């Protein structure tokens, strides 16, 4: 048994799971279904999670890759008092959610971007989200949501 941290909880992982695809482990063993299986080759971004504040594609990782690391799925992203995180609220407020399949990955990629760069430019936002595909919104609302979340998190606007 080895320990890792998922959504703030210490998780003991049996070695029998080490070679399992991380996405499958999260969904099937931990019932964390926010990460979606979209392509299985790391190009759509639907399976994006955060490992040590970096966005990663869980379909490309094995369970053994997260041992001892801090992992966050969309289920672990919360605002103060358990309400929506400012990024999630910005996606709602800006209409950046349509079918919702890509939304967890988009939100977590945005989180990783804003942790590493609190004031990204539009070009930096596009670069950070280029691995996340959306078939519904046309991306303008998503970029608007990232800009709005950035302003909320930098206390430039009130929620």
Short mmCIF file of N, CA, C and O in Angstrom, two decimals, residues 7-118:
data_model
loop_
_atom_site.label_atom_id
_atom_site.label_comp_id
_atom_site.label_asym_id
_atom_site.label_seq_id
_atom_site.Cartn_x
_atom_site.Cartn_y
_atom_site.Cartn_z
N UNK A 7 -7.91 15.08 -3.79
CA UNK A 7 -8.91 16.04 -3.32
C UNK A 7 -8.78 16.31 -1.82
O UNK A 7 -9.78 16.43 -1.11
N UNK A 8 -7.55 16.37 -1.34
CA UNK A 8 -7.29 16.69 0.06
C UNK A 8 -7.37 15.51 1.01
O UNK A 8 -7.14 15.67 2.20
N UNK A 9 -7.67 14.34 0.50
CA UNK A 9 -7.78 13.14 1.33
C UNK A 9 -6.59 12.22 1.09
O UNK A 9 -6.17 12.04 -0.05
N UNK A 10 -6.10 11.61 2.16
CA UNK A 10 -5.05 10.62 2.02
C UNK A 10 -5.71 9.34 1.53
O UNK A 10 -6.67 8.85 2.11
N UNK A 11 -5.19 8.81 0.43
CA UNK A 11 -5.72 7.58 -0.16
C UNK A 11 -4.62 6.52 -0.13
O UNK A 11 -3.50 6.77 -0.58
N UNK A 12 -4.95 5.37 0.42
CA UNK A 12 -4.04 4.22 0.40
C UNK A 12 -4.32 3.44 -0.89
O UNK A 12 -5.45 3.01 -1.11
N UNK A 13 -3.32 3.29 -1.72
CA UNK A 13 -3.51 2.61 -3.00
C UNK A 13 -2.77 1.28 -2.98
O UNK A 13 -1.56 1.23 -2.76
N UNK A 14 -3.52 0.23 -3.20
CA UNK A 14 -2.94 -1.11 -3.26
C UNK A 14 -2.12 -1.24 -4.54
O UNK A 14 -2.52 -0.76 -5.60
N UNK A 15 -1.00 -1.94 -4.45
CA UNK A 15 -0.10 -2.10 -5.59
C UNK A 15 -0.75 -2.82 -6.77
O UNK A 15 -0.29 -2.70 -7.90
N UNK A 16 -1.83 -3.54 -6.53
CA UNK A 16 -2.51 -4.23 -7.63
C UNK A 16 -3.10 -3.24 -8.62
O UNK A 16 -3.41 -3.63 -9.76
N UNK A 17 -3.25 -1.98 -8.22
CA UNK A 17 -3.81 -0.96 -9.11
C UNK A 17 -2.75 -0.16 -9.86
O UNK A 17 -3.07 0.65 -10.72
N UNK A 18 -1.49 -0.33 -9.56
CA UNK A 18 -0.42 0.51 -10.10
C UNK A 18 -0.40 0.60 -11.62
O UNK A 18 -0.11 1.65 -12.16
N UNK A 19 -0.69 -0.46 -12.32
CA UNK A 19 -0.62 -0.45 -13.78
C UNK A 19 -1.93 -0.05 -14.45
O UNK A 19 -2.01 0.06 -15.67
N UNK A 20 -2.96 0.17 -13.65
CA UNK A 20 -4.25 0.58 -14.18
C UNK A 20 -4.17 2.03 -14.68
O UNK A 20 -3.47 2.86 -14.08
N UNK A 21 -4.87 2.31 -15.75
CA UNK A 21 -4.92 3.68 -16.25
C UNK A 21 -5.54 4.57 -15.16
O UNK A 21 -6.56 4.21 -14.55
N UNK A 22 -4.92 5.69 -14.88
CA UNK A 22 -5.37 6.58 -13.82
C UNK A 22 -6.82 7.00 -14.01
O UNK A 22 -7.60 7.02 -13.05
N UNK A 23 -7.21 7.32 -15.23
CA UNK A 23 -8.59 7.70 -15.49
C UNK A 23 -9.56 6.61 -15.04
O UNK A 23 -10.57 6.89 -14.39
N UNK A 24 -9.25 5.38 -15.36
CA UNK A 24 -10.12 4.26 -14.97
C UNK A 24 -10.16 4.10 -13.46
O UNK A 24 -11.22 3.83 -12.88
N UNK A 25 -9.02 4.27 -12.80
CA UNK A 25 -8.98 4.16 -11.34
C UNK A 25 -9.85 5.23 -10.69
O UNK A 25 -10.65 4.94 -9.79
N UNK A 26 -9.71 6.46 -11.15
CA UNK A 26 -10.51 7.55 -10.58
C UNK A 26 -12.00 7.29 -10.76
O UNK A 26 -12.78 7.44 -9.82
N UNK A 27 -12.38 6.89 -11.95
CA UNK A 27 -13.80 6.71 -12.26
C UNK A 27 -14.37 5.43 -11.64
O UNK A 27 -15.46 5.48 -11.05
N UNK A 28 -13.66 4.34 -11.76
CA UNK A 28 -14.23 3.04 -11.37
C UNK A 28 -13.98 2.67 -9.91
O UNK A 28 -14.82 2.04 -9.29
N UNK A 29 -12.83 3.03 -9.38
CA UNK A 29 -12.51 2.66 -8.01
C UNK A 29 -12.88 3.74 -6.99
O UNK A 29 -13.27 3.42 -5.88
N UNK A 30 -12.73 5.01 -7.38
CA UNK A 30 -13.02 6.10 -6.44
C UNK A 30 -14.33 6.81 -6.72
O UNK A 30 -14.72 7.71 -5.99
N UNK A 31 -15.00 6.43 -7.81
CA UNK A 31 -16.27 7.05 -8.21
C UNK A 31 -16.15 8.56 -8.42
O UNK A 31 -17.08 9.31 -8.16
N UNK A 32 -15.00 9.00 -8.90
CA UNK A 32 -14.77 10.40 -9.26
C UNK A 32 -14.94 10.48 -10.78
O UNK A 32 -14.01 10.26 -11.54
N UNK A 33 -16.14 10.79 -11.20
CA UNK A 33 -16.50 10.67 -12.62
C UNK A 33 -16.44 11.99 -13.39
O UNK A 33 -16.87 12.04 -14.54
N UNK A 34 -15.92 13.03 -12.78
CA UNK A 34 -15.82 14.31 -13.48
C UNK A 34 -14.87 14.27 -14.66
O UNK A 34 -15.12 14.88 -15.69
N UNK A 35 -13.78 13.54 -14.52
CA UNK A 35 -12.84 13.35 -15.64
C UNK A 35 -13.50 12.37 -16.60
O UNK A 35 -13.96 11.31 -16.21
N UNK A 36 -13.57 12.76 -17.86
CA UNK A 36 -14.28 11.97 -18.87
C UNK A 36 -13.31 11.23 -19.79
O UNK A 36 -12.21 11.70 -20.04
N UNK A 37 -13.77 10.12 -20.33
CA UNK A 37 -13.01 9.37 -21.32
C UNK A 37 -13.47 9.83 -22.70
O UNK A 37 -14.48 9.37 -23.20
N UNK A 38 -12.71 10.73 -23.28
CA UNK A 38 -13.08 11.27 -24.58
C UNK A 38 -12.35 10.65 -25.73
O UNK A 38 -12.94 10.31 -26.75
N UNK A 39 -11.04 10.47 -25.60
CA UNK A 39 -10.25 10.00 -26.75
C UNK A 39 -9.27 8.89 -26.40
O UNK A 39 -8.83 8.17 -27.28
N UNK A 40 -8.89 8.78 -25.17
CA UNK A 40 -7.92 7.79 -24.67
C UNK A 40 -6.50 7.98 -25.19
O UNK A 40 -5.66 7.12 -24.99
N UNK A 41 -6.22 9.10 -25.88
CA UNK A 41 -4.86 9.34 -26.38
C UNK A 41 -4.33 10.73 -25.99
O UNK A 41 -3.33 11.17 -26.53
N UNK A 42 -5.01 11.41 -25.08
CA UNK A 42 -4.51 12.65 -24.53
C UNK A 42 -4.67 13.89 -25.39
O UNK A 42 -3.99 14.89 -25.13
N UNK A 43 -5.56 13.87 -26.37
CA UNK A 43 -5.68 15.05 -27.23
C UNK A 43 -6.95 15.88 -27.00
O UNK A 43 -7.00 17.02 -27.43
N UNK A 44 -7.95 15.34 -26.31
CA UNK A 44 -9.20 16.10 -26.18
C UNK A 44 -9.30 16.89 -24.88
O UNK A 44 -10.04 17.86 -24.81
N UNK A 45 -8.57 16.48 -23.85
CA UNK A 45 -8.58 17.20 -22.58
C UNK A 45 -9.73 16.89 -21.65
O UNK A 45 -9.80 17.43 -20.55
N UNK A 46 -10.64 16.02 -22.05
CA UNK A 46 -11.80 15.71 -21.21
C UNK A 46 -11.42 15.01 -19.92
O UNK A 46 -12.16 15.06 -18.94
N UNK A 47 -10.27 14.38 -19.89
CA UNK A 47 -9.82 13.63 -18.70
C UNK A 47 -8.86 14.43 -17.84
O UNK A 47 -8.24 13.87 -16.92
N UNK A 48 -8.74 15.72 -18.07
CA UNK A 48 -7.77 16.56 -17.36
C UNK A 48 -8.02 16.56 -15.85
O UNK A 48 -9.16 16.72 -15.40
N UNK A 49 -6.95 16.37 -15.11
CA UNK A 49 -6.94 16.52 -13.66
C UNK A 49 -5.72 17.36 -13.30
O UNK A 49 -4.92 17.71 -14.18
N UNK A 50 -5.57 17.67 -12.03
CA UNK A 50 -4.43 18.44 -11.57
C UNK A 50 -3.54 17.54 -10.73
O UNK A 50 -4.02 16.88 -9.81
N UNK A 51 -2.25 17.51 -11.03
CA UNK A 51 -1.26 16.80 -10.22
C UNK A 51 -0.19 17.82 -9.84
O UNK A 51 0.47 18.38 -10.72
N UNK A 52 -0.09 18.09 -8.55
CA UNK A 52 0.88 19.07 -8.05
C UNK A 52 0.74 20.40 -8.80
O UNK A 52 1.73 20.99 -9.24
N UNK A 53 -0.50 20.86 -8.95
CA UNK A 53 -0.85 22.15 -9.57
C UNK A 53 -0.57 22.22 -11.06
O UNK A 53 -0.55 23.31 -11.64
N UNK A 54 -0.38 21.09 -11.72
CA UNK A 54 -0.16 21.04 -13.16
C UNK A 54 -1.29 20.22 -13.80
O UNK A 54 -1.64 19.15 -13.29
N UNK A 55 -1.83 20.72 -14.90
CA UNK A 55 -2.87 19.99 -15.62
C UNK A 55 -2.24 18.80 -16.34
O UNK A 55 -1.25 18.96 -17.05
N UNK A 56 -2.81 17.61 -16.12
CA UNK A 56 -2.33 16.41 -16.79
C UNK A 56 -3.52 15.63 -17.34
O UNK A 56 -4.64 15.74 -16.85
N UNK A 57 -3.26 14.84 -18.36
CA UNK A 57 -4.27 13.98 -18.96
C UNK A 57 -4.25 12.64 -18.24
O UNK A 57 -3.29 11.87 -18.36
N UNK A 58 -5.30 12.34 -17.52
CA UNK A 58 -5.33 11.11 -16.73
C UNK A 58 -5.42 9.86 -17.59
O UNK A 58 -5.09 8.77 -17.12
N UNK A 59 -5.80 10.00 -18.85
CA UNK A 59 -5.85 8.82 -19.72
C UNK A 59 -4.45 8.36 -20.13
O UNK A 59 -4.29 7.24 -20.61
N UNK A 60 -3.46 9.22 -19.94
CA UNK A 60 -2.08 8.88 -20.32
C UNK A 60 -1.23 8.44 -19.13
O UNK A 60 -0.07 8.08 -19.32
N UNK A 61 -1.79 8.49 -17.94
CA UNK A 61 -1.04 8.17 -16.73
C UNK A 61 -1.51 6.85 -16.15
O UNK A 61 -2.66 6.45 -16.32
N UNK A 62 -0.61 6.22 -15.44
CA UNK A 62 -0.93 5.02 -14.66
C UNK A 62 -1.10 5.45 -13.21
O UNK A 62 -0.59 6.50 -12.78
N UNK A 63 -1.76 4.63 -12.43
CA UNK A 63 -1.94 4.93 -11.02
C UNK A 63 -0.59 5.13 -10.33
O UNK A 63 -0.43 6.03 -9.51
N UNK A 64 0.39 4.33 -10.69
CA UNK A 64 1.72 4.43 -10.04
C UNK A 64 2.34 5.82 -10.23
O UNK A 64 3.17 6.24 -9.43
N UNK A 65 1.92 6.56 -11.24
CA UNK A 65 2.49 7.87 -11.52
C UNK A 65 2.08 8.94 -10.50
O UNK A 65 2.70 10.00 -10.44
N UNK A 66 1.04 8.67 -9.71
CA UNK A 66 0.58 9.70 -8.77
C UNK A 66 0.93 9.38 -7.32
O UNK A 66 0.60 10.17 -6.43
N UNK A 67 1.59 8.27 -7.08
CA UNK A 67 1.94 7.90 -5.71
C UNK A 67 2.77 9.02 -5.07
O UNK A 67 3.77 9.46 -5.63
N UNK A 68 2.30 9.48 -3.92
CA UNK A 68 3.00 10.53 -3.19
C UNK A 68 2.74 11.94 -3.69
O UNK A 68 3.29 12.90 -3.15
N UNK A 69 1.90 12.08 -4.69
CA UNK A 69 1.61 13.40 -5.26
C UNK A 69 0.26 13.92 -4.79
O UNK A 69 -0.58 13.18 -4.29
N UNK A 70 0.06 15.21 -5.00
CA UNK A 70 -1.21 15.87 -4.66
C UNK A 70 -2.05 15.94 -5.93
O UNK A 70 -1.67 16.60 -6.90
N UNK A 71 -3.19 15.25 -5.91
CA UNK A 71 -4.07 15.17 -7.07
C UNK A 71 -5.38 15.89 -6.76
O UNK A 71 -5.91 15.78 -5.65
N UNK A 72 -5.89 16.62 -7.75
CA UNK A 72 -7.20 17.23 -7.61
C UNK A 72 -8.01 16.95 -8.86
O UNK A 72 -7.54 17.16 -9.97
N UNK A 73 -9.22 16.47 -8.65
CA UNK A 73 -10.17 16.30 -9.74
C UNK A 73 -11.19 17.43 -9.63
O UNK A 73 -11.17 18.20 -8.66
N UNK A 74 -12.08 17.52 -10.58
CA UNK A 74 -13.09 18.58 -10.53
C UNK A 74 -13.92 18.49 -9.25
O UNK A 74 -14.36 19.51 -8.71
N UNK A 75 -14.08 17.28 -8.72
CA UNK A 75 -14.85 17.11 -7.49
C UNK A 75 -14.16 17.76 -6.30
O UNK A 75 -14.81 18.08 -5.30
N UNK A 76 -12.86 17.98 -6.37
CA UNK A 76 -12.11 18.58 -5.29
C UNK A 76 -11.96 20.08 -5.39
O UNK A 76 -11.46 20.73 -4.47
N UNK A 77 -12.41 20.66 -6.50
CA UNK A 77 -12.30 22.11 -6.68
C UNK A 77 -13.52 22.76 -6.05
O UNK A 77 -14.64 22.59 -6.52
N UNK A 78 -13.28 23.49 -4.98
CA UNK A 78 -14.38 24.13 -4.27
C UNK A 78 -14.00 25.56 -3.92
O UNK A 78 -12.84 25.88 -3.71
N UNK A 79 -15.01 26.38 -3.84
CA UNK A 79 -14.81 27.73 -3.38
C UNK A 79 -14.91 27.79 -1.86
O UNK A 79 -15.03 26.76 -1.19
N UNK A 80 -14.87 28.98 -1.34
CA UNK A 80 -15.03 29.16 0.09
C UNK A 80 -16.41 28.64 0.51
O UNK A 80 -17.38 28.76 -0.23
N UNK A 81 -16.49 28.05 1.66
CA UNK A 81 -17.73 27.51 2.22
C UNK A 81 -18.33 26.40 1.36
O UNK A 81 -19.53 26.14 1.44
N UNK A 82 -17.54 25.79 0.49
CA UNK A 82 -18.03 24.67 -0.31
C UNK A 82 -18.85 25.06 -1.53
O UNK A 82 -19.35 24.19 -2.24
N UNK A 83 -19.00 26.36 -1.79
CA UNK A 83 -19.74 26.79 -2.97
C UNK A 83 -18.85 26.64 -4.21
O UNK A 83 -17.75 26.14 -4.14
N UNK A 84 -19.34 27.08 -5.35
CA UNK A 84 -18.54 26.98 -6.57
C UNK A 84 -17.25 27.78 -6.45
O UNK A 84 -17.23 28.88 -5.88
N UNK A 85 -16.19 27.24 -6.99
CA UNK A 85 -14.92 27.95 -7.08
C UNK A 85 -15.12 29.12 -8.04
O UNK A 85 -15.96 29.04 -8.97
N UNK A 86 -14.40 30.22 -7.89
CA UNK A 86 -14.56 31.36 -8.80
C UNK A 86 -14.42 30.98 -10.28
O UNK A 86 -15.09 31.56 -11.13
N UNK A 87 -13.57 30.02 -10.60
CA UNK A 87 -13.45 29.61 -12.00
C UNK A 87 -14.74 28.94 -12.46
O UNK A 87 -15.24 29.24 -13.54
N UNK A 88 -15.29 28.06 -11.64
CA UNK A 88 -16.55 27.41 -12.00
C UNK A 88 -17.65 28.44 -12.16
O UNK A 88 -18.44 28.38 -13.11
N UNK A 89 -17.72 29.39 -11.23
CA UNK A 89 -18.76 30.43 -11.31
C UNK A 89 -18.59 31.28 -12.55
O UNK A 89 -19.57 31.65 -13.21
N UNK A 90 -17.36 31.59 -12.90
CA UNK A 90 -17.10 32.38 -14.11
C UNK A 90 -17.57 31.63 -15.36
O UNK A 90 -18.14 32.25 -16.27
N UNK A 91 -17.35 30.32 -15.42
CA UNK A 91 -17.83 29.54 -16.55
C UNK A 91 -19.35 29.59 -16.64
O UNK A 91 -19.90 29.72 -17.74
N UNK A 92 -20.02 29.52 -15.50
CA UNK A 92 -21.48 29.63 -15.50
C UNK A 92 -21.90 31.02 -15.95
O UNK A 92 -22.73 31.18 -16.85
N UNK A 93 -21.33 32.04 -15.33
CA UNK A 93 -21.72 33.42 -15.62
C UNK A 93 -21.47 33.84 -17.06
O UNK A 93 -22.20 34.66 -17.60
N UNK A 94 -20.45 33.28 -17.68
CA UNK A 94 -20.08 33.67 -19.05
C UNK A 94 -20.70 32.75 -20.11
O UNK A 94 -20.42 32.91 -21.30
N UNK A 95 -21.52 31.81 -19.70
CA UNK A 95 -22.14 30.90 -20.66
C UNK A 95 -21.15 29.98 -21.33
O UNK A 95 -21.33 29.59 -22.48
N UNK A 96 -20.09 29.60 -20.59
CA UNK A 96 -19.05 28.75 -21.16
C UNK A 96 -19.34 27.27 -20.94
O UNK A 96 -18.45 26.44 -21.06
N UNK A 97 -20.57 26.98 -20.61
CA UNK A 97 -20.99 25.60 -20.37
C UNK A 97 -22.16 25.31 -21.29
O UNK A 97 -23.16 26.01 -21.25
N UNK A 98 -22.02 24.29 -22.10
CA UNK A 98 -23.14 23.89 -22.94
C UNK A 98 -23.48 22.45 -22.60
O UNK A 98 -24.17 22.20 -21.63
N UNK A 99 -22.93 21.50 -23.33
CA UNK A 99 -23.26 20.10 -23.00
C UNK A 99 -22.58 19.67 -21.72
O UNK A 99 -23.03 18.78 -21.03
N UNK A 100 -21.44 20.28 -21.37
CA UNK A 100 -20.75 20.01 -20.12
C UNK A 100 -19.68 18.93 -20.18
O UNK A 100 -18.96 18.75 -19.21
N UNK A 101 -19.55 18.22 -21.28
CA UNK A 101 -18.58 17.13 -21.36
C UNK A 101 -17.16 17.64 -21.18
O UNK A 101 -16.36 17.04 -20.45
N UNK A 102 -16.81 18.75 -21.80
CA UNK A 102 -15.46 19.28 -21.72
C UNK A 102 -15.22 20.16 -20.50
O UNK A 102 -14.08 20.47 -20.16
N UNK A 103 -16.28 20.57 -19.84
CA UNK A 103 -16.19 21.59 -18.80
C UNK A 103 -15.22 21.25 -17.67
O UNK A 103 -14.38 22.10 -17.31
N UNK A 104 -15.26 20.05 -17.08
CA UNK A 104 -14.29 19.79 -16.01
C UNK A 104 -12.84 19.96 -16.46
O UNK A 104 -12.04 20.56 -15.74
N UNK A 105 -12.51 19.48 -17.65
CA UNK A 105 -11.16 19.63 -18.16
C UNK A 105 -10.80 21.08 -18.42
O UNK A 105 -9.68 21.53 -18.12
N UNK A 106 -11.73 21.83 -18.99
CA UNK A 106 -11.50 23.27 -19.24
C UNK A 106 -11.27 24.01 -17.93
O UNK A 106 -10.36 24.83 -17.81
N UNK A 107 -12.11 23.73 -16.94
CA UNK A 107 -12.01 24.40 -15.65
C UNK A 107 -10.67 24.07 -14.97
O UNK A 107 -10.00 24.97 -14.46
N UNK A 108 -10.28 22.81 -15.00
CA UNK A 108 -9.02 22.44 -14.35
C UNK A 108 -7.80 22.94 -15.11
O UNK A 108 -6.80 23.32 -14.49
N UNK A 109 -7.87 23.00 -16.42
CA UNK A 109 -6.77 23.61 -17.18
C UNK A 109 -6.67 25.09 -16.85
O UNK A 109 -5.57 25.64 -16.74
N UNK A 110 -7.82 25.74 -16.69
CA UNK A 110 -7.84 27.15 -16.28
C UNK A 110 -7.23 27.30 -14.89
O UNK A 110 -6.44 28.23 -14.65
N UNK A 111 -7.59 26.42 -13.99
CA UNK A 111 -7.03 26.45 -12.63
C UNK A 111 -5.50 26.37 -12.68
O UNK A 111 -4.80 27.18 -12.06
N UNK A 112 -4.98 25.40 -13.41
CA UNK A 112 -3.53 25.24 -13.51
C UNK A 112 -2.88 26.49 -14.10
O UNK A 112 -1.82 26.93 -13.64
N UNK A 113 -3.52 27.07 -15.11
CA UNK A 113 -2.99 28.30 -15.71
C UNK A 113 -2.94 29.42 -14.68
O UNK A 113 -1.90 30.08 -14.53
N UNK A 114 -4.05 29.64 -13.98
CA UNK A 114 -4.11 30.78 -13.06
C UNK A 114 -3.26 30.58 -11.82
O UNK A 114 -2.83 31.55 -11.20
N UNK A 115 -2.96 29.34 -11.46
CA UNK A 115 -2.02 29.08 -10.36
C UNK A 115 -0.61 29.48 -10.78
O UNK A 115 0.13 30.08 -10.02
N UNK A 116 -0.27 29.14 -12.01
CA UNK A 116 1.09 29.43 -12.48
C UNK A 116 1.24 30.84 -13.04
O UNK A 116 2.34 31.39 -13.05
N UNK A 117 0.15 31.42 -13.50
CA UNK A 117 0.19 32.75 -14.12
C UNK A 117 -1.11 33.48 -13.80
O UNK A 117 -2.09 33.34 -14.52
N UNK A 118 -1.14 34.25 -12.72
CA UNK A 118 -2.38 34.91 -12.30
C UNK A 118 -2.91 35.98 -13.26
O UNK A 118 -4.06 36.38 -13.14
#
